[in-house]
mmCIF file of C-alpha atoms in Angstrom:
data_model
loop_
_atom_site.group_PDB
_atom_site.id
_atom_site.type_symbol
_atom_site.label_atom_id
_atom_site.label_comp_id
_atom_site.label_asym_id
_atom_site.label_seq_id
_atom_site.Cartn_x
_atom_site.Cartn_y
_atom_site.Cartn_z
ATOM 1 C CA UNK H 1 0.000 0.000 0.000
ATOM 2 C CA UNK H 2 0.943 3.535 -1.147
ATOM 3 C CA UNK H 3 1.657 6.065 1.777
ATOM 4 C CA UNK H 4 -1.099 8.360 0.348
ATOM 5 C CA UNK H 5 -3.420 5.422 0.394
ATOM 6 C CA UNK H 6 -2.427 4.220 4.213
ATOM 7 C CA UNK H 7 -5.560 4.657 5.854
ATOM 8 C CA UNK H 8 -6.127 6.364 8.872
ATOM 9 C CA UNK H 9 -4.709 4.100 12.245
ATOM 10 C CA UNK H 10 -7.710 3.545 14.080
ATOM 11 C CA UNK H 11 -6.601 2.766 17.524
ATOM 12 C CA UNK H 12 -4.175 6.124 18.458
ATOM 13 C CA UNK H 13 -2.587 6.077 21.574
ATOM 14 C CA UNK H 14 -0.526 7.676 23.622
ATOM 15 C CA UNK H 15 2.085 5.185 22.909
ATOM 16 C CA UNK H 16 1.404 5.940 19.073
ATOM 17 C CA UNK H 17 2.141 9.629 19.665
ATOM 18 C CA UNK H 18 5.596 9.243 21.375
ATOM 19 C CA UNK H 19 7.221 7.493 18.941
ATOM 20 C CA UNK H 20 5.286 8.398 15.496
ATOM 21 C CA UNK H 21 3.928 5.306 14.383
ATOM 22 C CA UNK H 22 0.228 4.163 13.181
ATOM 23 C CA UNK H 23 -0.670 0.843 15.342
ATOM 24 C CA UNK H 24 -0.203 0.268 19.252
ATOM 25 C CA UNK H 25 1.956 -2.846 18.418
ATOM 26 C CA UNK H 26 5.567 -3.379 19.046
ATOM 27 C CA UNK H 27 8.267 -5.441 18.004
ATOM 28 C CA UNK H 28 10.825 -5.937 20.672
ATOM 29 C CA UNK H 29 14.361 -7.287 20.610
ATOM 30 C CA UNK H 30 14.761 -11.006 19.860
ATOM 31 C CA UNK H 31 18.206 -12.162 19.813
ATOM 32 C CA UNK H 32 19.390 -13.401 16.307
ATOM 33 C CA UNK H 33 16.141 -12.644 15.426
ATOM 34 C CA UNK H 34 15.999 -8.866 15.482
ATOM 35 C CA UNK H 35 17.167 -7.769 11.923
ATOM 36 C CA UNK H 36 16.754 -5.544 9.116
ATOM 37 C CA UNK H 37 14.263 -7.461 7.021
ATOM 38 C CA UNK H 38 12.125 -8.090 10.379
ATOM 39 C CA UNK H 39 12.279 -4.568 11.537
ATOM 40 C CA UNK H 40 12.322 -2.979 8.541
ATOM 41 C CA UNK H 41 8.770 -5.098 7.835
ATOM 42 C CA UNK H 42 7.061 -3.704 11.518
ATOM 43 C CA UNK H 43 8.088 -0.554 10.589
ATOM 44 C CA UNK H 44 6.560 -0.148 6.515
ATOM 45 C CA UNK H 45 3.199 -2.049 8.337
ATOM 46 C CA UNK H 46 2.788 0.804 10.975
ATOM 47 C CA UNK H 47 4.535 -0.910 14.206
ATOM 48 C CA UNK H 48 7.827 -0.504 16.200
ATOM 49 C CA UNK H 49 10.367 -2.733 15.632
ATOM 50 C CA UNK H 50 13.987 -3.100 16.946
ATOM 51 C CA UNK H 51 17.199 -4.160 15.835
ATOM 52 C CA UNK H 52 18.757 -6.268 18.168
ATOM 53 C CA UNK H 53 21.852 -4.789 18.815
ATOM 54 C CA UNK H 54 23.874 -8.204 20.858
ATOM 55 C CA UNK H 55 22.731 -9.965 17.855
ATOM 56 C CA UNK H 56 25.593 -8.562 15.779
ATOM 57 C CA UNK H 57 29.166 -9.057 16.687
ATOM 58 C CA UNK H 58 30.708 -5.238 17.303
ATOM 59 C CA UNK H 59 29.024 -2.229 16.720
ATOM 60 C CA UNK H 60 30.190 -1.803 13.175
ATOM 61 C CA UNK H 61 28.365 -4.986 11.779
ATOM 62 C CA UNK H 62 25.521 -3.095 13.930
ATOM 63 C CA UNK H 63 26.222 0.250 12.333
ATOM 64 C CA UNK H 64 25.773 -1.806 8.713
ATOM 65 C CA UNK H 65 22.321 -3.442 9.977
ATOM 66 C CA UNK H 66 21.232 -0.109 10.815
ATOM 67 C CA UNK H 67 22.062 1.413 7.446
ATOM 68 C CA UNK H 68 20.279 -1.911 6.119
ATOM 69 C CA UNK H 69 17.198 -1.248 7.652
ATOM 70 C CA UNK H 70 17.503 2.194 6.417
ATOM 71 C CA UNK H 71 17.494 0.822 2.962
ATOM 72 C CA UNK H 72 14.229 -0.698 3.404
ATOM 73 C CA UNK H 73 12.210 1.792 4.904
ATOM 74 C CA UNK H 74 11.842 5.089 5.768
ATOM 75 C CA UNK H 75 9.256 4.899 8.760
ATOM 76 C CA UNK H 76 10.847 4.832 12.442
ATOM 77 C CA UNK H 77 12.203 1.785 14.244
ATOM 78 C CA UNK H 78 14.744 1.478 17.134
ATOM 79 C CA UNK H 79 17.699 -0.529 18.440
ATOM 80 C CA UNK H 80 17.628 -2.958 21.028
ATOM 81 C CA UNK H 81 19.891 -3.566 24.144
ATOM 82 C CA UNK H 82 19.374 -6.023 26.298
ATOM 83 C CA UNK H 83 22.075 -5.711 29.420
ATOM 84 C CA UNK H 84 22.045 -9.218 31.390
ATOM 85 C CA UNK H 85 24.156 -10.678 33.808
ATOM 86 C CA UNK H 86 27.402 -12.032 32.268
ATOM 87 C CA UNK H 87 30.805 -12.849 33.019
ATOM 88 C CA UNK H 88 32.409 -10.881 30.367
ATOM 89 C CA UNK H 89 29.478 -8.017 29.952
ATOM 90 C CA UNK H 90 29.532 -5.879 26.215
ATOM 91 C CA UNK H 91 30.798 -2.765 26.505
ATOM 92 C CA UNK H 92 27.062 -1.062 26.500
ATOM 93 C CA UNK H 93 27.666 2.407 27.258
ATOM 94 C CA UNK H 94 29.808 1.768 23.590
ATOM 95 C CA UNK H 95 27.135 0.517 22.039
ATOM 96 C CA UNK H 96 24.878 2.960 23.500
ATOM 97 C CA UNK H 97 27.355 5.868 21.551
ATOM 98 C CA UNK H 98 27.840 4.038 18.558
ATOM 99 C CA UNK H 99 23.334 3.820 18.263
ATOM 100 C CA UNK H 100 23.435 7.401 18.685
ATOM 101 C CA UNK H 101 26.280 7.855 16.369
ATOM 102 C CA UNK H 102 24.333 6.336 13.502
ATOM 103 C CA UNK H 103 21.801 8.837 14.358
ATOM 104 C CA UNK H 104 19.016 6.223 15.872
ATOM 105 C CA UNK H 105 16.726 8.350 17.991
ATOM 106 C CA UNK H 106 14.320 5.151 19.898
ATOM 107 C CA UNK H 107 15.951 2.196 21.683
ATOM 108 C CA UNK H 108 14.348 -0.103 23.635
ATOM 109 C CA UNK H 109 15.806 -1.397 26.792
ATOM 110 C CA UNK H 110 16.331 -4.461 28.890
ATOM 111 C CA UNK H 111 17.287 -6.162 31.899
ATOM 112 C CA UNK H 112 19.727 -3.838 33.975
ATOM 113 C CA UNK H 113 19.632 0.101 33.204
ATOM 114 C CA UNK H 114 23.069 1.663 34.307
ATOM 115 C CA UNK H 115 23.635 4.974 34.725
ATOM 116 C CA UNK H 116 26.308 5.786 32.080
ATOM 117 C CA UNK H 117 24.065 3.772 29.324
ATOM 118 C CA UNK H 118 20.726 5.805 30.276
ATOM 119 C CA UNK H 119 22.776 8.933 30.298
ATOM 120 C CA UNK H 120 24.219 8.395 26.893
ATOM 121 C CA UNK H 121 21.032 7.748 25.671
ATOM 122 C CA UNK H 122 18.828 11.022 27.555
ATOM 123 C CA UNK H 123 21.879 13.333 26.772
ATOM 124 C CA UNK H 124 21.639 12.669 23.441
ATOM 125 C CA UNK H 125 17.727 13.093 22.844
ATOM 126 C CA UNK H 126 16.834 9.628 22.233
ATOM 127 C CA UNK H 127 13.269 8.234 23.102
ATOM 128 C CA UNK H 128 13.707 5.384 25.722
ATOM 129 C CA UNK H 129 11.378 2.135 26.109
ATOM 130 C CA UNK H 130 12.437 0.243 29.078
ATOM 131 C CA UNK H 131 11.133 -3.402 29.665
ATOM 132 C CA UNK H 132 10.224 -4.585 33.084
ATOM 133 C CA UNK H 133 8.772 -7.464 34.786
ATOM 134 C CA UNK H 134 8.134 -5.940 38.198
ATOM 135 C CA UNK H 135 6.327 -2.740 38.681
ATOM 136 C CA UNK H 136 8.673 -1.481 41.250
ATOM 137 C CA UNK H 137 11.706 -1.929 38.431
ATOM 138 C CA UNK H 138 8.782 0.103 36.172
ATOM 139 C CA UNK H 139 8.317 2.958 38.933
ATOM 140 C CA UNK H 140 12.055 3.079 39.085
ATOM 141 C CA UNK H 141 12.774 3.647 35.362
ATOM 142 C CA UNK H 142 10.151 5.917 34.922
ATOM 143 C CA UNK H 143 11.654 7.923 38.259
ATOM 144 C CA UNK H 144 15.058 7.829 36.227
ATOM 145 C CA UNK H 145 13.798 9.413 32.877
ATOM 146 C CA UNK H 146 12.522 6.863 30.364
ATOM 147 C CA UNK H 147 9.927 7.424 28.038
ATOM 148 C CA UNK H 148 7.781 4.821 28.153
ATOM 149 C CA UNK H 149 8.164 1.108 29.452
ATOM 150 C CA UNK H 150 6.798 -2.599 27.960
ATOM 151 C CA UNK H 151 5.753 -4.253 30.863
ATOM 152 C CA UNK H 152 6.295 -8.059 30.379
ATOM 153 C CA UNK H 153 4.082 -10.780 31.943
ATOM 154 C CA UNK H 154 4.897 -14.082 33.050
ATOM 155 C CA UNK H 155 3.828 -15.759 30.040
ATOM 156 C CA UNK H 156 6.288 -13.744 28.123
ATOM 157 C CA UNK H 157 9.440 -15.531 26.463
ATOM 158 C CA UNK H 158 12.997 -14.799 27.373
ATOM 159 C CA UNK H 159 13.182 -13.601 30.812
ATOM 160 C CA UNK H 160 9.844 -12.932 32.260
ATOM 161 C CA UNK H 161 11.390 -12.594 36.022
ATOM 162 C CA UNK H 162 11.221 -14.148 39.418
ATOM 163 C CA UNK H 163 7.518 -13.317 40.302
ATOM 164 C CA UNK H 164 5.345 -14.695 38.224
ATOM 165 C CA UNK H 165 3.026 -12.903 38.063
ATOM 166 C CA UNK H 166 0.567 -12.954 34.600
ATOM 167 C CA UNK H 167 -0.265 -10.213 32.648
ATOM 168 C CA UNK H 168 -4.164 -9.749 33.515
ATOM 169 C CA UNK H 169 -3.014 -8.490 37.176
ATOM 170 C CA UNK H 170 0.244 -7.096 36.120
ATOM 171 C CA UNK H 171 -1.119 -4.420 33.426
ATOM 172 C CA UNK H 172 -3.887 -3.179 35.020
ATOM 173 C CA UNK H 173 -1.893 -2.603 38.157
ATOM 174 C CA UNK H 174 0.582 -0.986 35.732
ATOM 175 C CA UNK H 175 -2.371 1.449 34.831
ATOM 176 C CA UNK H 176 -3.325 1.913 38.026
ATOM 177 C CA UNK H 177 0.505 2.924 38.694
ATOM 178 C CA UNK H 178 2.078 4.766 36.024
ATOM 179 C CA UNK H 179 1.482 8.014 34.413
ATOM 180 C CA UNK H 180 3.574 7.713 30.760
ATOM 181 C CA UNK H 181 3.096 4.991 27.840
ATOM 182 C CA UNK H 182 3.028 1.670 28.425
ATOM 183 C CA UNK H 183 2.738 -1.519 26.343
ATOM 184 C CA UNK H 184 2.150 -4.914 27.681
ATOM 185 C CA UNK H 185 4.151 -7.908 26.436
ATOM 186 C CA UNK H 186 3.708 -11.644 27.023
ATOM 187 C CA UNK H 187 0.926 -13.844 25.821
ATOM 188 C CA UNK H 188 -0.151 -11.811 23.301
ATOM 189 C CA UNK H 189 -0.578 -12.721 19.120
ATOM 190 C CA UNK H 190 -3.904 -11.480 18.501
ATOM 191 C CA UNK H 191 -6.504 -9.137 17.952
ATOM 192 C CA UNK H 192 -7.878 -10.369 20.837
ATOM 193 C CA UNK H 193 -4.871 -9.696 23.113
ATOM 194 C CA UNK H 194 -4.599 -6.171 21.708
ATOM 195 C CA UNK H 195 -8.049 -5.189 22.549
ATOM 196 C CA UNK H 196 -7.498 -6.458 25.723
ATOM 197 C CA UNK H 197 -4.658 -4.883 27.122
ATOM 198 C CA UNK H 198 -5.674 -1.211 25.553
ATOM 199 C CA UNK H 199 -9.060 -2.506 27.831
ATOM 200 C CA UNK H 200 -6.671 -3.209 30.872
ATOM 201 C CA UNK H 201 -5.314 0.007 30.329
ATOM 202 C CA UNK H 202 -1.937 -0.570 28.209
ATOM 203 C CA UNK H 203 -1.363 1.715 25.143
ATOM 204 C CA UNK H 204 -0.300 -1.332 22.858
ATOM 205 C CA UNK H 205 1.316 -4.359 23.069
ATOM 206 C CA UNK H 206 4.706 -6.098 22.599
ATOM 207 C CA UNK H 207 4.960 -9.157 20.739
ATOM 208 C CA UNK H 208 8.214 -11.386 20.338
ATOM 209 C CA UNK H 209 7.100 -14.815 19.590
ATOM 210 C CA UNK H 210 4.383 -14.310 16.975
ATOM 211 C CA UNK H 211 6.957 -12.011 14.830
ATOM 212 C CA UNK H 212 8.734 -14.867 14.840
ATOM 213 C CA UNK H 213 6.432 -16.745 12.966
ATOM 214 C CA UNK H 214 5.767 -14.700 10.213
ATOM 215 C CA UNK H 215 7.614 -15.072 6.490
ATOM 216 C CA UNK H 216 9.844 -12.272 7.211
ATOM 217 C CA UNK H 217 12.180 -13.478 10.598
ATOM 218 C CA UNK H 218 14.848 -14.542 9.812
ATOM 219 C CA UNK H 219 14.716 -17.930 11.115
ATOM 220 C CA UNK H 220 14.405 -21.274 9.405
ATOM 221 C CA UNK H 221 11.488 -23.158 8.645
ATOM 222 C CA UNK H 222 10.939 -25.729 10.723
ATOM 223 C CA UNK H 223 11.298 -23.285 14.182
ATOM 224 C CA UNK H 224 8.323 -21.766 12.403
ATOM 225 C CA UNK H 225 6.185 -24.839 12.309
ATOM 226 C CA UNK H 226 7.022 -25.702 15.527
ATOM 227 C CA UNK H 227 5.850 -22.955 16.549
ATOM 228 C CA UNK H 228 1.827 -23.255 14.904
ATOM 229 C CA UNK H 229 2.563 -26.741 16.253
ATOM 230 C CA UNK H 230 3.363 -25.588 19.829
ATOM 231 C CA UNK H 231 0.112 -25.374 22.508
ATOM 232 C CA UNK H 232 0.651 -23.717 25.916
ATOM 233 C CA UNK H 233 2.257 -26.718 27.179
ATOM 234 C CA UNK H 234 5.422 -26.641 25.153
ATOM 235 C CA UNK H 235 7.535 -24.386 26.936
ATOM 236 C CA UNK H 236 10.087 -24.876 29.844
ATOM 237 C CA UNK H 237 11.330 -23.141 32.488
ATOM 238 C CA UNK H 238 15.056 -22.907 32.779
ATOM 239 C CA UNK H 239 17.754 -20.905 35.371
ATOM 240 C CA UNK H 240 15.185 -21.085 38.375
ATOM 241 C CA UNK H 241 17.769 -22.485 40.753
ATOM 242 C CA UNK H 242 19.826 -19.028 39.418
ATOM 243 C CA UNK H 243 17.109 -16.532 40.053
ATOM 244 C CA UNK H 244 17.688 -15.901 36.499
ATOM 245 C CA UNK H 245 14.569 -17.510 35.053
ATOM 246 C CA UNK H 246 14.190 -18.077 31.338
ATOM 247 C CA UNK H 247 11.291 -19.313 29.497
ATOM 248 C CA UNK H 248 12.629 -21.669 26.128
ATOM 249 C CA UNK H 249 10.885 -24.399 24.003
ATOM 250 C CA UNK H 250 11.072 -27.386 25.790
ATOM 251 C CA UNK H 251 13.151 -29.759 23.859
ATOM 252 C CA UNK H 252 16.175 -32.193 25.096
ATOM 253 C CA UNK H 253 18.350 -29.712 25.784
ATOM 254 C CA UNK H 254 16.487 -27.603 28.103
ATOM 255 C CA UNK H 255 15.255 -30.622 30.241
ATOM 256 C CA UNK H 256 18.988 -31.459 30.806
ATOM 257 C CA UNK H 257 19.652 -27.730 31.912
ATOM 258 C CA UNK H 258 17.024 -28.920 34.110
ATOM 259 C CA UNK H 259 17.935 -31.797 35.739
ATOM 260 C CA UNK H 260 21.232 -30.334 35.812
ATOM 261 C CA UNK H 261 20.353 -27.309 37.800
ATOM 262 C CA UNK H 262 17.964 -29.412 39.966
ATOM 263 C CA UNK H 263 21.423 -31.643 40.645
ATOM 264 C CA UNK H 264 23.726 -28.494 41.198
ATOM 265 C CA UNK H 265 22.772 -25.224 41.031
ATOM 266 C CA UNK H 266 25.530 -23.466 39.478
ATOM 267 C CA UNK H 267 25.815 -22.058 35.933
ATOM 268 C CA UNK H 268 28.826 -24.088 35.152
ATOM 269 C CA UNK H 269 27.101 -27.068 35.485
ATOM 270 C CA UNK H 270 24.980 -26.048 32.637
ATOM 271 C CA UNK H 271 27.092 -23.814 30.576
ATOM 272 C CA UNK H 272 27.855 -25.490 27.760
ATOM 273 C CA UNK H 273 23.962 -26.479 26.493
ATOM 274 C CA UNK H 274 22.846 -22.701 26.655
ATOM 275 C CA UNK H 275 25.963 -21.173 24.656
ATOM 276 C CA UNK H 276 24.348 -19.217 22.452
ATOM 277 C CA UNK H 277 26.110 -20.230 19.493
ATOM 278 C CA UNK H 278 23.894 -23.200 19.605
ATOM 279 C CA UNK H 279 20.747 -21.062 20.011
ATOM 280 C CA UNK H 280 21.806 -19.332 16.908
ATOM 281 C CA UNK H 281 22.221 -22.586 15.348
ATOM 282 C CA UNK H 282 18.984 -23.821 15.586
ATOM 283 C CA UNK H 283 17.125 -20.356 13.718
ATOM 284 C CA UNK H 284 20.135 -20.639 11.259
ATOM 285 C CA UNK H 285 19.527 -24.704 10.438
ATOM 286 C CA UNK H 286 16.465 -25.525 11.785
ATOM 287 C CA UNK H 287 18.093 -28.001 14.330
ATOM 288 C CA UNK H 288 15.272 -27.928 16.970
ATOM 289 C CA UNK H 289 17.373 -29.954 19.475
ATOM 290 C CA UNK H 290 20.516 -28.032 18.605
ATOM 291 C CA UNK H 291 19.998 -25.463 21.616
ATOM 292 C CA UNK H 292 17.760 -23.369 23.715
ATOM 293 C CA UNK H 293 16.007 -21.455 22.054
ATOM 294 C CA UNK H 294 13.493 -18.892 23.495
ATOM 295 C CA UNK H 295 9.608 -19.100 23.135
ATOM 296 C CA UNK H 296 6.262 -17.795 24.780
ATOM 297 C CA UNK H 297 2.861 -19.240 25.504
ATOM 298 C CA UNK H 298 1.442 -17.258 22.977
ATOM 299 C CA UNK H 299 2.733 -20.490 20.498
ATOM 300 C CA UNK H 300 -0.751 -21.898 21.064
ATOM 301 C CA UNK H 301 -2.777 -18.785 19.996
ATOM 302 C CA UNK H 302 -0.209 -18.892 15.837
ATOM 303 C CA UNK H 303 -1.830 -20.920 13.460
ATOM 304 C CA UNK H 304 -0.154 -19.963 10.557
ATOM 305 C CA UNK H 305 3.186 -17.874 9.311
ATOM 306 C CA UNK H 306 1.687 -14.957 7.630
ATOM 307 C CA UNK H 307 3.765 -11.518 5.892
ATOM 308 C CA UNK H 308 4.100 -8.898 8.590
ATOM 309 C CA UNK H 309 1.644 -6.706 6.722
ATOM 310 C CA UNK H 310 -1.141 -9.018 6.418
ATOM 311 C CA UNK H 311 -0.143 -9.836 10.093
ATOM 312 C CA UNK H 312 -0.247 -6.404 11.318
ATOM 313 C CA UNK H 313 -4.129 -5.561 9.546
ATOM 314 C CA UNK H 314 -5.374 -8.651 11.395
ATOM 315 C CA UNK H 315 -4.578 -7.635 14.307
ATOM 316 C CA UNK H 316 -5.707 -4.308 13.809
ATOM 317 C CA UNK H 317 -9.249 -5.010 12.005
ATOM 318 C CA UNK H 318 -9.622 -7.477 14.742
ATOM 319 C CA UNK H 319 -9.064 -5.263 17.882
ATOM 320 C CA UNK H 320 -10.947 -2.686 16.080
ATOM 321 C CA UNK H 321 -14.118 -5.122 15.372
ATOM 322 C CA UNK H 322 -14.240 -6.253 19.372
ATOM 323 C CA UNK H 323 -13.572 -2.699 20.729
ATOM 324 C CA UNK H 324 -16.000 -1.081 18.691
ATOM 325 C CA UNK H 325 -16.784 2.919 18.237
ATOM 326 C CA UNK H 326 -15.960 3.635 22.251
ATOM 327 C CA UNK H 327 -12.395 2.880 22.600
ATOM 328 C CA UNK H 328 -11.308 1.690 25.701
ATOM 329 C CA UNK H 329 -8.268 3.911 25.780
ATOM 330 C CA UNK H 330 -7.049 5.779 28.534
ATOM 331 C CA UNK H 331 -4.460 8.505 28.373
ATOM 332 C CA UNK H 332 -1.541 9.042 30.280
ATOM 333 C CA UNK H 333 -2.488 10.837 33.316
ATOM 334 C CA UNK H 334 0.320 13.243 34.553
ATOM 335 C CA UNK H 335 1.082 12.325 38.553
ATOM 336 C CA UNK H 336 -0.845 9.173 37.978
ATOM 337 C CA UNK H 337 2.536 7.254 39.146
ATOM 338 C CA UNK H 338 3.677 9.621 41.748
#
């Protein structure tokens, strides 16, 4: 579709107006996952998407990806950094500077939230998106200067926390709480899911695991089938002993980190199935037992692997169709949070 002939988003929100897009919907960062012909795809449909910057090995491949991207469209998107534990961390404040160098003006971010990488970041004008799974992390990012936050449920893949707690008590309390934009993330792959949370009181959603199963990602085919294969049931829980948690697709590998774990709790005693070279190996051959590889609940809601586009006006036509003329939509309500 033409720009002239995009038609008119009909579900604005807050979260819309920050960051210039048409449609409440997000796609986060996705190690391996999160590259130009993905992002580049949100983006032309009306979305958010995110390079992923630790998917690329320094920040000049990253500097390349983001000129890629540029290539392909012309509509905003952001970068990606995800800062876990690790013991030989990225130099993020680095790759904070080189984002900004390559004139990238939204980043989404994850996990920890240092001082020198916010700083980089808020000096230099850039819109920040901070994910959280607790509302007290939330509170404390929005106290530091972020934009706007994703606030991820428990059913979320990746690393949805320590206290599980789901998305239908976490949002609305997250409404109840905060007074800037605020998408919710985990569980959701619908229409259905994005009516809901704008009628919980998010401003759009975040969605990992269904971008993953559409023709653009850049993952093989048979993680894709998997995936409309998956139900609810087909995910595991891994790092618990660790107090790191991770949801992954259950698969031989992740029961052994397991049992491992459950045997001796230390990360050595596991190290060597989660490297993520052999998570990368199973999106790059289609290896399913190759590595962990991360996955959320929302598997059992995909049926099939459509375009991004096509993906992006179901969603929207659908949310639209259940909310009706009155949109459930609240704004932003300055002090709200305080």
């Amino acid at each position: 579709m033409s720009e002239p002939d995009r038609p008119r988003p009909p579900l604005p929100t807050p979260f819309t107006a920050l960051f210039g897009i048409d449609h409440p919907i997000v796609q986060g960062g996705m190690q391996w996952i999160g590259r130009a012909e993905l992002t580049a795809a949100v983006a032309e449909a009306g979305g958010l998407g995110f390079l992923t910057a630790m998917t690329q090995p320094d920040t000049d491949a990253l500097r390349r990806e983001i000129d890629r991207c540029r290539e392909m469209t012309s509509r905003p998107f952001g970068v990606n950094i995800t800062m876990l534990p690790a013991i030989s961390p990225p130099d993020y404040p680095g790759i904070a500077r080189a984002i900004v160098a390559a004139g990238i003006d939204i980043v989404e971010t994850a996990g920890s939230l240092p001082a020198d990488v916010l700083d980089v970041l808020l000096d230099a004008g850039v819109r920040v998106l901070h994910k959280c799974t607790t509302l007290r992390h939330a509170l404390s990012a929005r106290a530091r200067g972020v934009h706007a936050l994703s606030i991820d449920g428990f059913e979320c893949a990746g690393h949805p926390g320590e206290e599980d707690v789901p998305g239908l008590v976490l949002v609305p309390r997250a409404a109840d709480l905060l007074d800037i934009p605020f998408v919710a993330s985990g569980g959701f792959a619908d229409g259905r899911g994005l009516a809901a949370a704008l009628a919980l009181g998010a401003h759009g959603v975040n969605m990992g695991t269904r971008f993953l199963c559409t023709r653009e990602a850049p993952a093989h085919e048979r993680v894709k089938q998997r995936i409309v294969a998956g139900t609810e049931r087909d995910t595991e829980l891994i790092f618990r002993p660790l107090r790191n948690t991770a949801r992954v697709a259950r698969n031989t590998v992740s029961a052994e980190v397991v049992r491992r774990l459950g045997e001796r709790p230390r990360f050595d005693a596991v190290r060597e199935l989660v490297a993520g070279s052999r998570g990368r190996r199973v999106f790059e051959t289609g290896d399913l037992e190759a590595g962990i590889w991360t996955v959320g609940l929302s598997q059992a809601l995909i049926h099939d692997i459509p375009t991004v586009a096509d993906l992006m006006d179901r969603l929207v036509a659908d949310a639209a169709s259940i909310i009706g003329p009155r949109s459930p939509v609240r704004p932003a309500e300055p002090g709200a949070g305080e």
